[in-house]
Short mmCIF file of C-alpha atoms and ligand atoms in Angstrom, two decimals:
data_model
loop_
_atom_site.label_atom_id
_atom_site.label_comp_id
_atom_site.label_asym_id
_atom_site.label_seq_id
_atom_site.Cartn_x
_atom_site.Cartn_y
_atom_site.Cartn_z
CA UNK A 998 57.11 25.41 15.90
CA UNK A 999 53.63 26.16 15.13
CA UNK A 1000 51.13 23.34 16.52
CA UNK A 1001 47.50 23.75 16.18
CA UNK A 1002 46.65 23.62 20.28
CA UNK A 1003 42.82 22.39 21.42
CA UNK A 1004 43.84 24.63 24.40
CA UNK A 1005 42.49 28.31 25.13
CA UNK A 1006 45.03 30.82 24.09
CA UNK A 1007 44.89 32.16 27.75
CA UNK A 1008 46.36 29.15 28.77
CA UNK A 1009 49.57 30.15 27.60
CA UNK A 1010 49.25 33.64 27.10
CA UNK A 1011 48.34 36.25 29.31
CA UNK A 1012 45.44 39.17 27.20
CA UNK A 1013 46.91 42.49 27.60
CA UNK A 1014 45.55 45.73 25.64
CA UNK A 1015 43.75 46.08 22.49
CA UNK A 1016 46.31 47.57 19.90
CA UNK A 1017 43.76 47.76 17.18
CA UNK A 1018 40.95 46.13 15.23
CA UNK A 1019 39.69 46.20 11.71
CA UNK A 1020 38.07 43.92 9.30
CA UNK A 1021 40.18 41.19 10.12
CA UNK A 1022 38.89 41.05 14.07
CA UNK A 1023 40.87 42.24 16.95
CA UNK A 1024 44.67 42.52 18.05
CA UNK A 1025 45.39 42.70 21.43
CA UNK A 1026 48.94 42.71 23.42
CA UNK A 1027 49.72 39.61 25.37
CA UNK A 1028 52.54 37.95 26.99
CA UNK A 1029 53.65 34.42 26.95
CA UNK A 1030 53.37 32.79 30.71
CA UNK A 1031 56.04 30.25 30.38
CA UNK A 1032 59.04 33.20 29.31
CA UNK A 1033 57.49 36.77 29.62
CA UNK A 1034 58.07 37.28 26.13
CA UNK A 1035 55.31 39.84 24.34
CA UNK A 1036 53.55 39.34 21.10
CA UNK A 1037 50.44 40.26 19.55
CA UNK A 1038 47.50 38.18 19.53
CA UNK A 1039 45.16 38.56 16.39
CA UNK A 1040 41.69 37.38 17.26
CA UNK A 1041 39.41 36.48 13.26
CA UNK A 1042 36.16 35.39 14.20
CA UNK A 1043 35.25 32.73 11.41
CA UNK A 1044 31.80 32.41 10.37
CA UNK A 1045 29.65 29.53 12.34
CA UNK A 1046 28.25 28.66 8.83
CA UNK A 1047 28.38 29.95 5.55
CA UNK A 1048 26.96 33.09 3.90
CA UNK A 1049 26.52 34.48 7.17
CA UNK A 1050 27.70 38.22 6.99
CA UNK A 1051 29.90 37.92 10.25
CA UNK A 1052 32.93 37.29 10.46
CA UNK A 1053 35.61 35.83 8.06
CA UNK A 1054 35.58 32.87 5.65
CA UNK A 1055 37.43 30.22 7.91
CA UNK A 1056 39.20 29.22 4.84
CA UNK A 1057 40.37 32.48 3.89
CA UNK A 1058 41.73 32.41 7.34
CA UNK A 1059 43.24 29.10 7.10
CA UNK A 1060 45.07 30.37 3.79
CA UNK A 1061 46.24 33.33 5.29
CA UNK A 1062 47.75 31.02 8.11
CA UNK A 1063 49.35 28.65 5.58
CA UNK A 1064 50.22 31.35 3.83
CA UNK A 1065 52.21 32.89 6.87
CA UNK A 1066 53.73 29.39 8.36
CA UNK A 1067 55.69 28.90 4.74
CA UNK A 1068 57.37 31.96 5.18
CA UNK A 1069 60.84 33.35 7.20
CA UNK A 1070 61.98 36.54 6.14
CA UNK A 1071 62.90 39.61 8.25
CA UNK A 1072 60.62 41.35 6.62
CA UNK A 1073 58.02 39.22 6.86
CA UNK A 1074 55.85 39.16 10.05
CA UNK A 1075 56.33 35.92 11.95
CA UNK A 1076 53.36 33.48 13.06
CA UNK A 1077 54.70 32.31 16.11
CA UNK A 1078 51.41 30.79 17.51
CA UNK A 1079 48.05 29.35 16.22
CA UNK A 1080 44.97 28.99 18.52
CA UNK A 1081 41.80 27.51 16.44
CA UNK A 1082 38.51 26.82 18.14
CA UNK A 1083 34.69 26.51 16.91
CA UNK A 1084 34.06 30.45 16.04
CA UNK A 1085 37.17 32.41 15.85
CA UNK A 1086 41.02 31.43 15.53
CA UNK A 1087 43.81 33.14 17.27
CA UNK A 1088 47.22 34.01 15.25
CA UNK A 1089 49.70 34.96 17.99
CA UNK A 1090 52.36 37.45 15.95
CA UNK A 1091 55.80 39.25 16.68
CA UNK A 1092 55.06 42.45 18.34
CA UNK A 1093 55.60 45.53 16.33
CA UNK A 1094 55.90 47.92 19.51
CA UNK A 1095 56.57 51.27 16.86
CA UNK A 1096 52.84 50.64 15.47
CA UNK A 1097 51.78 51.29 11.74
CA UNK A 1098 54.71 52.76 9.13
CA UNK A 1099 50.82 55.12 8.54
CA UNK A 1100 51.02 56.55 12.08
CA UNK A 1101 55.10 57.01 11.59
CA UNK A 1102 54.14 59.24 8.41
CA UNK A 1103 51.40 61.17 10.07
CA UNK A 1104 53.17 61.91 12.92
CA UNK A 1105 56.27 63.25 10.49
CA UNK A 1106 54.31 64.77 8.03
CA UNK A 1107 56.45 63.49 5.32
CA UNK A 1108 60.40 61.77 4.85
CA UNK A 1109 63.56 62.84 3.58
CA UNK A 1110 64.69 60.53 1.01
CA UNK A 1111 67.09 58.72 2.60
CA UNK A 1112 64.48 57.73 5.20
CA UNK A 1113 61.96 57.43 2.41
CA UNK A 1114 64.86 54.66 1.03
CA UNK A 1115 65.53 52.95 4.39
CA UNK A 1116 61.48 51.88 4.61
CA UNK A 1117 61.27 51.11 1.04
CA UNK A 1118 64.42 48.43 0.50
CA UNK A 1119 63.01 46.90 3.18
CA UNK A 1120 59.64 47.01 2.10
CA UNK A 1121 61.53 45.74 -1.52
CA UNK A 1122 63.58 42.88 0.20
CA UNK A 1123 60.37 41.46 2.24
CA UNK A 1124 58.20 42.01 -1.35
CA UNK A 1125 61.34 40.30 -3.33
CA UNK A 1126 61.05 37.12 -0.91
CA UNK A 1127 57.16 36.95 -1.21
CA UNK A 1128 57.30 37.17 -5.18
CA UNK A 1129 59.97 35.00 -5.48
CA UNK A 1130 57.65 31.61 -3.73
CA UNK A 1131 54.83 33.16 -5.91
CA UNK A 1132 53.42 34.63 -3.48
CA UNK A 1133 51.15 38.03 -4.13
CA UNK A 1134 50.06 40.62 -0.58
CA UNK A 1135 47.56 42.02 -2.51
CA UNK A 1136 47.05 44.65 0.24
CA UNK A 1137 50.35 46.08 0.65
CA UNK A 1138 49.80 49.91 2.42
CA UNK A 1139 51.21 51.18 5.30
CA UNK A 1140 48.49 50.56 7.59
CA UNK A 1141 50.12 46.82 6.84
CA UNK A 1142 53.86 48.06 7.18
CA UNK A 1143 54.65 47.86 11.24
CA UNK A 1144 57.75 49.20 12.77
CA UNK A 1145 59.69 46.99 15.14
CA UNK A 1146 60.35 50.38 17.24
CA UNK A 1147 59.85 53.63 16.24
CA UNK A 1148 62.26 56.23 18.14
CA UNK A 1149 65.73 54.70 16.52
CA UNK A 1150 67.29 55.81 14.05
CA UNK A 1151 66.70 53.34 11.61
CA UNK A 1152 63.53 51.57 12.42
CA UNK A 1153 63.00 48.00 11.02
CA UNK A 1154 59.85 47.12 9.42
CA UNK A 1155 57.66 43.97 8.71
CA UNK A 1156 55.01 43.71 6.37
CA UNK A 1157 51.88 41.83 7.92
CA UNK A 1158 47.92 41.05 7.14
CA UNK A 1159 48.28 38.48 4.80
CA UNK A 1160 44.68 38.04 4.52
CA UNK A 1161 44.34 38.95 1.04
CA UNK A 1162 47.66 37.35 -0.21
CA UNK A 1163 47.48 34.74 -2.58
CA UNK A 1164 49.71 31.94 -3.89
CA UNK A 1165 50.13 33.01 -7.89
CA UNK A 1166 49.59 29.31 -9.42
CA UNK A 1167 50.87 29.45 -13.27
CA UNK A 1168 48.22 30.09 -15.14
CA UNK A 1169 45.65 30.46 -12.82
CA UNK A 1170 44.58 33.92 -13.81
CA UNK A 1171 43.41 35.20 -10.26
CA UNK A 1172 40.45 38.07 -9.99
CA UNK A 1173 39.76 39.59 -7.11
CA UNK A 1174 37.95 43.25 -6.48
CA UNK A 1175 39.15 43.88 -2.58
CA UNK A 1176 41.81 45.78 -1.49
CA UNK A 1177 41.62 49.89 -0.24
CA UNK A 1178 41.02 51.91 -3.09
CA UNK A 1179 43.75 54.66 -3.07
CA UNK A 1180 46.40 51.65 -3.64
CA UNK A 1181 45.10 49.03 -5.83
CA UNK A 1182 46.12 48.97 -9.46
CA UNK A 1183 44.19 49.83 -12.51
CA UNK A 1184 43.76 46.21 -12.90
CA UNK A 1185 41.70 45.32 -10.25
CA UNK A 1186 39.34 48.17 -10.81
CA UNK A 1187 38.76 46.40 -14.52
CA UNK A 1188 38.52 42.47 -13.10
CA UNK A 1189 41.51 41.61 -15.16
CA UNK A 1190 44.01 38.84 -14.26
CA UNK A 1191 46.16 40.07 -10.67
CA UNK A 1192 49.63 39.42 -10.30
CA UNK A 1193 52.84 40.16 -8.52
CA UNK A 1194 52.86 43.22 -10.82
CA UNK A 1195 49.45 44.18 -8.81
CA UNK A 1196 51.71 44.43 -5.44
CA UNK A 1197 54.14 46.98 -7.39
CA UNK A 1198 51.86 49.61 -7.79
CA UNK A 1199 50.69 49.43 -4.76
CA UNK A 1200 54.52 50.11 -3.33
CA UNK A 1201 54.63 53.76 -6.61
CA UNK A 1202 51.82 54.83 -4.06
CA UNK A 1203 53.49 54.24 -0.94
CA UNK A 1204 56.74 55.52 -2.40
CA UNK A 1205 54.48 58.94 -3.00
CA UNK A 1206 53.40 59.00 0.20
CA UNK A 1207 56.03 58.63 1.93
CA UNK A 1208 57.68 61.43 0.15
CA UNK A 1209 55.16 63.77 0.27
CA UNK A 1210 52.35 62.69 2.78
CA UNK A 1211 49.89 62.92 0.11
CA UNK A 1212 48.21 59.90 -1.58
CA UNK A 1213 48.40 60.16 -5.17
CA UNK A 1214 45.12 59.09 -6.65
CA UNK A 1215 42.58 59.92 -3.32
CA UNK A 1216 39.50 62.06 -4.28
CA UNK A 1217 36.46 62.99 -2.59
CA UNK A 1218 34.69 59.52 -2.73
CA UNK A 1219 35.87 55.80 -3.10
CA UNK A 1220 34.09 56.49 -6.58
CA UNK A 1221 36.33 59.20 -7.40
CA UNK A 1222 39.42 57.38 -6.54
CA UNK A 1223 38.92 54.42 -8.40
CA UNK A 1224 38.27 56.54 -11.18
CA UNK A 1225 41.64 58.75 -10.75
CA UNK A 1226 42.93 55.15 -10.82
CA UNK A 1227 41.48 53.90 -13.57
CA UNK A 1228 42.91 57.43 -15.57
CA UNK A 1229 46.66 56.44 -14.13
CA UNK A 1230 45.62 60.65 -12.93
CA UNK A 1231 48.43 61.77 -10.71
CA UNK A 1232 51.10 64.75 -10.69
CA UNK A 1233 53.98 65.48 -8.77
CA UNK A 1234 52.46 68.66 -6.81
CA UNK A 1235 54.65 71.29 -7.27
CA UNK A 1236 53.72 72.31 -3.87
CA UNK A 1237 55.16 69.06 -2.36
CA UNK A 1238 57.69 67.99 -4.77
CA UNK A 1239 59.66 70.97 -6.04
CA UNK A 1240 62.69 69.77 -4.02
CA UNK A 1241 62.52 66.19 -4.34
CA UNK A 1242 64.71 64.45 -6.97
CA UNK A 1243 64.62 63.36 -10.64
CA UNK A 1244 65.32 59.93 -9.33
CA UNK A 1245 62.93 59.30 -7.04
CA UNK A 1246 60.39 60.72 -9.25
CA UNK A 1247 61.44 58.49 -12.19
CA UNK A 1248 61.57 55.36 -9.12
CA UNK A 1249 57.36 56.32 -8.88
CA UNK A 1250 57.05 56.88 -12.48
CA UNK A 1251 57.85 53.37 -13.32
CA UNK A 1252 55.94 51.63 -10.66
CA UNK A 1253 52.64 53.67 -11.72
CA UNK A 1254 52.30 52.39 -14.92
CA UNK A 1255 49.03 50.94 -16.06
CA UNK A 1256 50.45 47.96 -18.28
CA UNK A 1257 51.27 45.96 -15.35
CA UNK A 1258 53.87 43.92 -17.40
CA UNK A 1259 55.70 47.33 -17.84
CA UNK A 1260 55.96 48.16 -14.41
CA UNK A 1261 59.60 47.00 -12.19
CA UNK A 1262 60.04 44.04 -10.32
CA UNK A 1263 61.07 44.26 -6.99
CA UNK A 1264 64.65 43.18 -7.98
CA UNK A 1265 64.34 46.03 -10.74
CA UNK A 1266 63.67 48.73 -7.78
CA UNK A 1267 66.21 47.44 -5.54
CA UNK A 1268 69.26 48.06 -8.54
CA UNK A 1269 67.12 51.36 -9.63
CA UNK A 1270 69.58 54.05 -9.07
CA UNK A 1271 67.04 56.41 -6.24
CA UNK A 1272 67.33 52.85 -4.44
CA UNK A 1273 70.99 51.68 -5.25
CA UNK A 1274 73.35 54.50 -6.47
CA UNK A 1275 76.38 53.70 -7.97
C1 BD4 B 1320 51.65 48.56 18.60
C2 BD4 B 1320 50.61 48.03 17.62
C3 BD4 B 1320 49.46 48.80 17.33
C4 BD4 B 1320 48.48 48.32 16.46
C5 BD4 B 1320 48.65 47.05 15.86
C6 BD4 B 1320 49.82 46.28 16.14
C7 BD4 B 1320 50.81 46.75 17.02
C8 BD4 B 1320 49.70 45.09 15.37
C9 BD4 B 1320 50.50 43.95 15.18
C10 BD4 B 1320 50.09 42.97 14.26
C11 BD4 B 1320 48.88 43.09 13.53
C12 BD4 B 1320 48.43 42.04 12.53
C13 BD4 B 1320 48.07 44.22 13.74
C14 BD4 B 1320 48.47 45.19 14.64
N1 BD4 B 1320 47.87 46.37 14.97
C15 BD4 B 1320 46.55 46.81 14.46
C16 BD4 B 1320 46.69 47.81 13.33
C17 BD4 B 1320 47.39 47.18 12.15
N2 BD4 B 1320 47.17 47.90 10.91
C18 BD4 B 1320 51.12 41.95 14.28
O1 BD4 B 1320 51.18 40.93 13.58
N3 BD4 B 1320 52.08 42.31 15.17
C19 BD4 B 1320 51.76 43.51 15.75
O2 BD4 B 1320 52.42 44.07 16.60
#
């Protein structure tokens, strides 16, 4: 269970290394006193007092960790812990020990397609869950997709950072320009009403990625992305994708589509045929 504690996280947990930061604060490695058990301890400093430029909105905090107690999913990265004092609040996580699905690329240069597959139903089946309790990432790229462990043969992945997810109220048209610019959909670029449909995009331009270790919209600038957005401007590179299949290329074609209403569901990519074949 998840109880808010008064008590210093080192209390109960013993601070290990830094694994990262970024803007959402720090994550370091720790280990749980009372059963040796390691997890990952995300540190958010939350503003003393509003408008100040450091650190996070405590509330945007606070959703992300209401957001994150609601859910259970095996895809889903697990809140296991929640430390919340005057000036920062302390999320302790399940520890990915493989690191960021972005590293995993790099390191590979690109994926066959049956790897490609292997990351992406479970990237679908974690996505499926969220949009089926209305709930949107809104920041789904794989600096955000963690590997359990990375040298097996099939690694299993959890989607995490829920800082920028949001619970889709009917109606409730939310607008929101945040998010990295060589994954967010044509409709954030334009201010127009976000939805679960925003998070499918994002998933064409993994799926790209993963399959050719190129991202499919990146230009020189931020500027010149958005805009290469904005145009839906992309190719299959000869260069990269001369031997990858129809399928898969029809799987990104429908998932990059600027109506967002046009694009598939998550339970549309999981019975696509690239995903599911008969
Ligand atoms: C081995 C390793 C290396 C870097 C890590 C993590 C694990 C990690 C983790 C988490 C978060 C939110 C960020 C993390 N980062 C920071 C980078 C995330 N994009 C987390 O929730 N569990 C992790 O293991």
């Amino acid at each position: 269970a998840v109880a808010l504690r008064a008590r210093s996280v080192e209390e109960l947990y013993e601070l290990l290394e830094t694994l990262g930061s970024g803007h959402f604060g720090v994550v370091k490695r720790c280990r749980e006193r009372s059963t040796g058990t390691f997890y990952a301890a995300k540190f958010v400093k939350t503003r003393r007092c509003r408008g100040s430029r450091r650190g996070l909105e405590r509330v945007q905090v606070e959703r992300e960790v209401a957001i994150l107690r609601d859910l259970q999913h095996p895809n889903i990265m697990r809140l296991h812990d929640l430390f919340a004092c005057r000036a920062e609040m302390v999320l302790v996580l399940e520890l990915m020990r493989g690191g960021e699905l972005f590293d995993f690329i790099a390191e590979k240069e690109m994926l066959s397609e049956e790897e490609a597959i292997e990351f992406l139903e479970q990237i679908l089946h974690g996505v499926q869950y969220l949009h089926g309790r209305s709930i949107a990432h809104f920041d789904l790229k794989p600096e955000n997709i963690m590997l359990q462990e990375k040298d097996v043969p099939k690694p299993q992945i959890k989607i995490i950072d829920f800082g920028l997810a949001q619970k889709l109220e009917d109606g409730v048209t939310f607008k929101s320009l945040c998010g990295t610019p060589q994954y967010i959909a044509p409709e954030v670029i334009n201010y127009e009403p976000l939805s679960s449909a925003t998070d499918m995009w994002s998933i064409g331009v993994i799926t790209y990625i993963l399959l050719s270790g190129f991202s499919p919209f990146q230009g020189e600038t931020d500027a010149e992305t958005l805009s290469n957005v904005l145009e839906g401007a992309y190719e299959f590179e000869e260069h990269y994708f001369s031997d990858t299949s129809e399928m898969a290329k029809d799987f990104i074609r429908q998932l990059l589509v600027k109506e967002p209403q046009e694009r598939m569901t998550a339970s549309e990519c999981l019975v696509h045929p690239w995903i599911k074949p008969l």
